[in-house]
XYZ file of C-alpha atoms in Angstrom:
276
model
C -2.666 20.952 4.779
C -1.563 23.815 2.359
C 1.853 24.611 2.512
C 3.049 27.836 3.888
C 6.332 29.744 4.336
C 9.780 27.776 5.847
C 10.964 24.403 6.335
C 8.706 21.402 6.411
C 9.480 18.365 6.876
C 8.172 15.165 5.973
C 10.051 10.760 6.263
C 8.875 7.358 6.130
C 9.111 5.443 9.189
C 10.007 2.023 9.358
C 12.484 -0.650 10.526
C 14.401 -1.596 8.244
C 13.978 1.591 5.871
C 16.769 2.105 4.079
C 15.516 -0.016 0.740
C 12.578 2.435 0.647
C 12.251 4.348 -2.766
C 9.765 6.965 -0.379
C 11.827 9.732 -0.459
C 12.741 8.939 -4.674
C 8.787 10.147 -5.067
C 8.098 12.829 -2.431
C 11.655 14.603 -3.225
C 10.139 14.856 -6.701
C 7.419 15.714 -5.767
C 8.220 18.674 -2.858
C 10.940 20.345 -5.854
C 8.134 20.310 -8.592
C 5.988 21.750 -6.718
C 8.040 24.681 -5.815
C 8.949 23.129 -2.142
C 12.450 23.550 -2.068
C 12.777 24.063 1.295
C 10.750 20.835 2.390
C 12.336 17.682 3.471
C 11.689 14.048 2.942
C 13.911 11.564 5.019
C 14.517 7.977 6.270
C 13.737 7.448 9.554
C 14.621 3.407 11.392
C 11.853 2.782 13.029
C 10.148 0.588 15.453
C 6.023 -0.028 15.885
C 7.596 0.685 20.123
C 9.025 3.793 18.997
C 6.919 5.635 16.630
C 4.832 6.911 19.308
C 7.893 8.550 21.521
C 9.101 9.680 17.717
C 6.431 11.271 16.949
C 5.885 12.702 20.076
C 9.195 14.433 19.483
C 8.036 16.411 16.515
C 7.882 20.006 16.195
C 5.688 21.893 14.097
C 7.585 21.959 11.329
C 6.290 17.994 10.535
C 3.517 17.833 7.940
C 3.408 14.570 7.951
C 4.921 10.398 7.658
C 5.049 7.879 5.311
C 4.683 4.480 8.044
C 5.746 1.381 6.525
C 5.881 -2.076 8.204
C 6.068 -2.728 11.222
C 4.759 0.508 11.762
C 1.155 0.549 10.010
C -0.996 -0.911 12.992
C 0.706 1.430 15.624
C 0.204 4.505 13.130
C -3.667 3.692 13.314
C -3.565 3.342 16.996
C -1.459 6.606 17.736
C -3.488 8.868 15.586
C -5.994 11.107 16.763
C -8.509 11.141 13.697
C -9.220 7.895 11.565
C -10.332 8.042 7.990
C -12.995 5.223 6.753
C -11.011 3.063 5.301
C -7.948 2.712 7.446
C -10.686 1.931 9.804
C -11.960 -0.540 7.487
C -8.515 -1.924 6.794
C -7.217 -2.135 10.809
C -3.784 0.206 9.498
C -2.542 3.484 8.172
C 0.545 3.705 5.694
C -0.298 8.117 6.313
C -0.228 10.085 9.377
C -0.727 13.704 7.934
C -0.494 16.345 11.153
C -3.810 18.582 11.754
C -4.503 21.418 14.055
C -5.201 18.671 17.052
C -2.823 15.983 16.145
C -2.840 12.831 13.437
C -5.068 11.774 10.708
C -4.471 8.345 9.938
C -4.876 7.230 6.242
C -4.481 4.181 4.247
C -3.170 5.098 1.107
C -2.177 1.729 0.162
C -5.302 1.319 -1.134
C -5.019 3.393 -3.976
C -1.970 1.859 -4.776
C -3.960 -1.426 -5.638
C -6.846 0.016 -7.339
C -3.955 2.962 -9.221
C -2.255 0.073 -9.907
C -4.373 -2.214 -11.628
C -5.843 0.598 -13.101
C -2.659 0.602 -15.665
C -3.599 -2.716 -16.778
C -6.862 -1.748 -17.375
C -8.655 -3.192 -14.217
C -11.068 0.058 -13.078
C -14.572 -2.377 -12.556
C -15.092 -5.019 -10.545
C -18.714 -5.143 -10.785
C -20.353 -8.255 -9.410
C -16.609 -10.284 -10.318
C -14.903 -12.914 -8.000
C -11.095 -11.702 -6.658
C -8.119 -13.616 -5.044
C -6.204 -12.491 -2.918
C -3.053 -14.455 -2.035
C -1.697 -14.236 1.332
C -3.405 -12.959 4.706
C -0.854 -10.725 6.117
C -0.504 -6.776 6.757
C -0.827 -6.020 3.037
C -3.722 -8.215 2.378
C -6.180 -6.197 4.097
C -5.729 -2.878 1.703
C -5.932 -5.198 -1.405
C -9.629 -6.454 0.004
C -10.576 -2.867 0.634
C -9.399 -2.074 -3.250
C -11.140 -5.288 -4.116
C -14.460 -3.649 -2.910
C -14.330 -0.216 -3.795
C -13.886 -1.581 -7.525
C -16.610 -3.387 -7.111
C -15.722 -7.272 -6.639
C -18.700 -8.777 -4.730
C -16.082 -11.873 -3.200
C -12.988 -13.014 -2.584
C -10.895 -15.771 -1.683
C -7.892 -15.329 0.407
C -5.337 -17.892 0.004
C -2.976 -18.947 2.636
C -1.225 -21.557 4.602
C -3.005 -21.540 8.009
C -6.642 -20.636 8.260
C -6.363 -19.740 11.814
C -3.858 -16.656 10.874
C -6.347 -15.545 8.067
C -9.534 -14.476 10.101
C -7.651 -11.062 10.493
C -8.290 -10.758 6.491
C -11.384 -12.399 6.320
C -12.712 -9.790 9.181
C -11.194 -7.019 7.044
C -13.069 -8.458 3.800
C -16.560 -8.816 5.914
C -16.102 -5.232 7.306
C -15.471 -4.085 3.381
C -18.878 -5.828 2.180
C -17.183 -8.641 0.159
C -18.202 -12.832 0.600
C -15.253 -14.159 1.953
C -14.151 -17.785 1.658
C -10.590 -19.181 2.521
C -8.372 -21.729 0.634
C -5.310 -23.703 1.278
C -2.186 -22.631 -0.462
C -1.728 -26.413 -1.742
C -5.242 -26.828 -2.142
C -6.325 -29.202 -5.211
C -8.664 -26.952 -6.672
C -6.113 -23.865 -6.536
C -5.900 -23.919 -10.257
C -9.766 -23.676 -10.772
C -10.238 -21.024 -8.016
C -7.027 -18.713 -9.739
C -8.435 -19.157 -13.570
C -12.149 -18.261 -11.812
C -11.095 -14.943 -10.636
C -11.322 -11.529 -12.757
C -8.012 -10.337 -10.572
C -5.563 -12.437 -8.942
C -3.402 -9.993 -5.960
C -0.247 -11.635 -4.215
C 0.402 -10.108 -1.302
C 3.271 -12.155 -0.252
C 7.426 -12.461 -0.785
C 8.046 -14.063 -4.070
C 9.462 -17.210 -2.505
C 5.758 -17.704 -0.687
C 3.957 -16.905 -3.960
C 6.418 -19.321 -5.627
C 4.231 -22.560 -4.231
C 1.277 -20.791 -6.465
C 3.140 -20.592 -9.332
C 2.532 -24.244 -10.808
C -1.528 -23.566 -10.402
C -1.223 -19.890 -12.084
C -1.454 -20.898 -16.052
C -5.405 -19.760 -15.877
C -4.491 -16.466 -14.402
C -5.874 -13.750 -16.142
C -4.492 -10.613 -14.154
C -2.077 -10.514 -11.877
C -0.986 -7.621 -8.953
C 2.319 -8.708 -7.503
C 2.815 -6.522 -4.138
C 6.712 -7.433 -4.875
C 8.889 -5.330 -6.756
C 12.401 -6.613 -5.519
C 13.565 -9.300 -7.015
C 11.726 -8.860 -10.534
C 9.947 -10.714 -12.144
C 8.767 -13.176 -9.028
C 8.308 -16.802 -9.512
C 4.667 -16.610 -9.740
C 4.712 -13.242 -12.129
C 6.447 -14.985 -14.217
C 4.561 -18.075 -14.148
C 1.545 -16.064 -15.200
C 3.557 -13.707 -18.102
C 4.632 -17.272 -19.863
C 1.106 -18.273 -19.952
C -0.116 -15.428 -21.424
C -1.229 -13.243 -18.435
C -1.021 -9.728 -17.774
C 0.988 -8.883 -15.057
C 1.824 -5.782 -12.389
C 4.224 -5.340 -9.968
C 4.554 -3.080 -6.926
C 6.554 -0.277 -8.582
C 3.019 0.823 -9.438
C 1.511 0.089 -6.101
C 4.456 2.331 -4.450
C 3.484 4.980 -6.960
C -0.178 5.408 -6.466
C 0.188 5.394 -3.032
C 2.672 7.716 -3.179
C 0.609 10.230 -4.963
C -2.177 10.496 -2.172
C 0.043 10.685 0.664
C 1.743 14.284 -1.420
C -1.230 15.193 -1.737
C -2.527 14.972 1.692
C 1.643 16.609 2.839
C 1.225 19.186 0.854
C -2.499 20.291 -0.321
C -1.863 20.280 -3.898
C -2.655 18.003 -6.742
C 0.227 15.377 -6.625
C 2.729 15.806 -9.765
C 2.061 12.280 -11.209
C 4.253 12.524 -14.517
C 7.478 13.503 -12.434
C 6.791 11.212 -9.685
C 6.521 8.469 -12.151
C 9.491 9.612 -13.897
C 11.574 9.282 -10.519
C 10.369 6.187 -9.445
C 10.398 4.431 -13.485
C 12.492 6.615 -15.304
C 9.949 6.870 -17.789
């Protein structure tokens, strides 16, 4: 959507929202660009309520931001469907077209931007893990396969509440296999994989942690508190590690551009967000 003349406006949803660093990036974002009359705001949020929300909005909304528990409503309430929130079963982006909502998932980039700046861009043929099989899983698979991996193992601590991700990873063309958080052989499968993503609070990760010395590359979804358990875990043994800052980041930089219509003003966004 280009932007135009007057007041836009643009918020995350979700419930509870008031951690989110959201409108730290798009605020950047909307005044380098020139946008000084857009607006990016917190909005509490339920998965219930977004519809009714949304179906409040005047024309002046561009677009939302949908974080949990939002994501799986977003895909249902939209109107259009890109590929890979398809793929991935939930949309972090509703951006508003002529006939209603396109539904994105942006969080994919955020993996793939994010390992990027650790030098991860090819998966080619390699052997991921992804720990944890929850909402956030799913975009790390879909990442996982459009870099290239040809399988994964998701790690968890009930099999049963994993076939969501295992579906997602079938659906993205990767050879899926499960594993038990305290499985025996969790060191061996770890040091095995060309990427290792956690997908889960640091105090679930933290039962990993002891099995991590092999880890070559690590993706922690976390960013708050810093380092995690199993980050850390890795960094002592010599790993490389990335957090979520960068996840939130890349993210970030599709869903401007999809707001606004413009390229997406990395170096100030990442300013904002990193101070660097």
């Amino acid at each position: 959507m280009n932007a135009g003349p007057g007041a836009r406006r643009a918020a995350v949803l979700g419930s509870p929202v008031t951690h989110s660093k959201s409108p730290v990036l798009h605020r950047a974002a909307f005044a380098a660009l020139g946008l000084t009359d857009w607006t990016y705001d917190r909005i509490e949020c339920t998965a219930d309520g977004l519809a009714p929300l949304l179906d409040s909005f005047g024309p002046e909304w561009v677009g939302v931001s949908v974080t949990m528990p939002g994501k799986f409503a977003a895909l249902a309430y939209a109107t259009e469907r890109t590929a890979r929130a398809d793929a991935v079963g939930s949309a972090n982006t509703l951006v508003r077209t002529a006939d209603g909502w396109r539904a994105d998932c942006t969080d994919v980039d955020g993996v793939t931007g994010a390992l990027g700046t650790v030098g991860v861009t090819d998966l080619t043929g390699a052997s991921v893990v992804v720990i944890g099989a929850g909402g956030t899983s799913r975009p790390a698979l879909a990442a996982a396969a459009d870099l290239g991996a040809a399988s994964v193992t998701v790690i968890s601590r009930d099999r049963g509440r994993a076939a969501g991700a295992l579906d997602c990873a079938d659906r993205c063309g990767l050879d899926a296999r499960w594993s038990a958080i305290d499985d025996a052989a969790l060191a061996t499968v770890l040091a095995d994989a060309a990427a290792v993503i956690s997908t889960v609070p640091a105090a679930g990760a933290a039962a990993v942690a002891p099995a991590a010395g092999g880890v070559r590359v690590l993706l922690d979804a976390i960013y708050d508190p810093w380092p995690t358990p199993l980050g850390a875990a890795v960094t002592d043994a010599g790993g490389v590690v990335v957090g979520g800052l960068q996840m939130l980041l890349h993210q970030a930089f599709g869903q401007t551009e999809q707001f606004t219509g413009r390229p997406a003003p990395r170096e100030v966004m990442t300013r904002a967000l990193l101070g660097a």
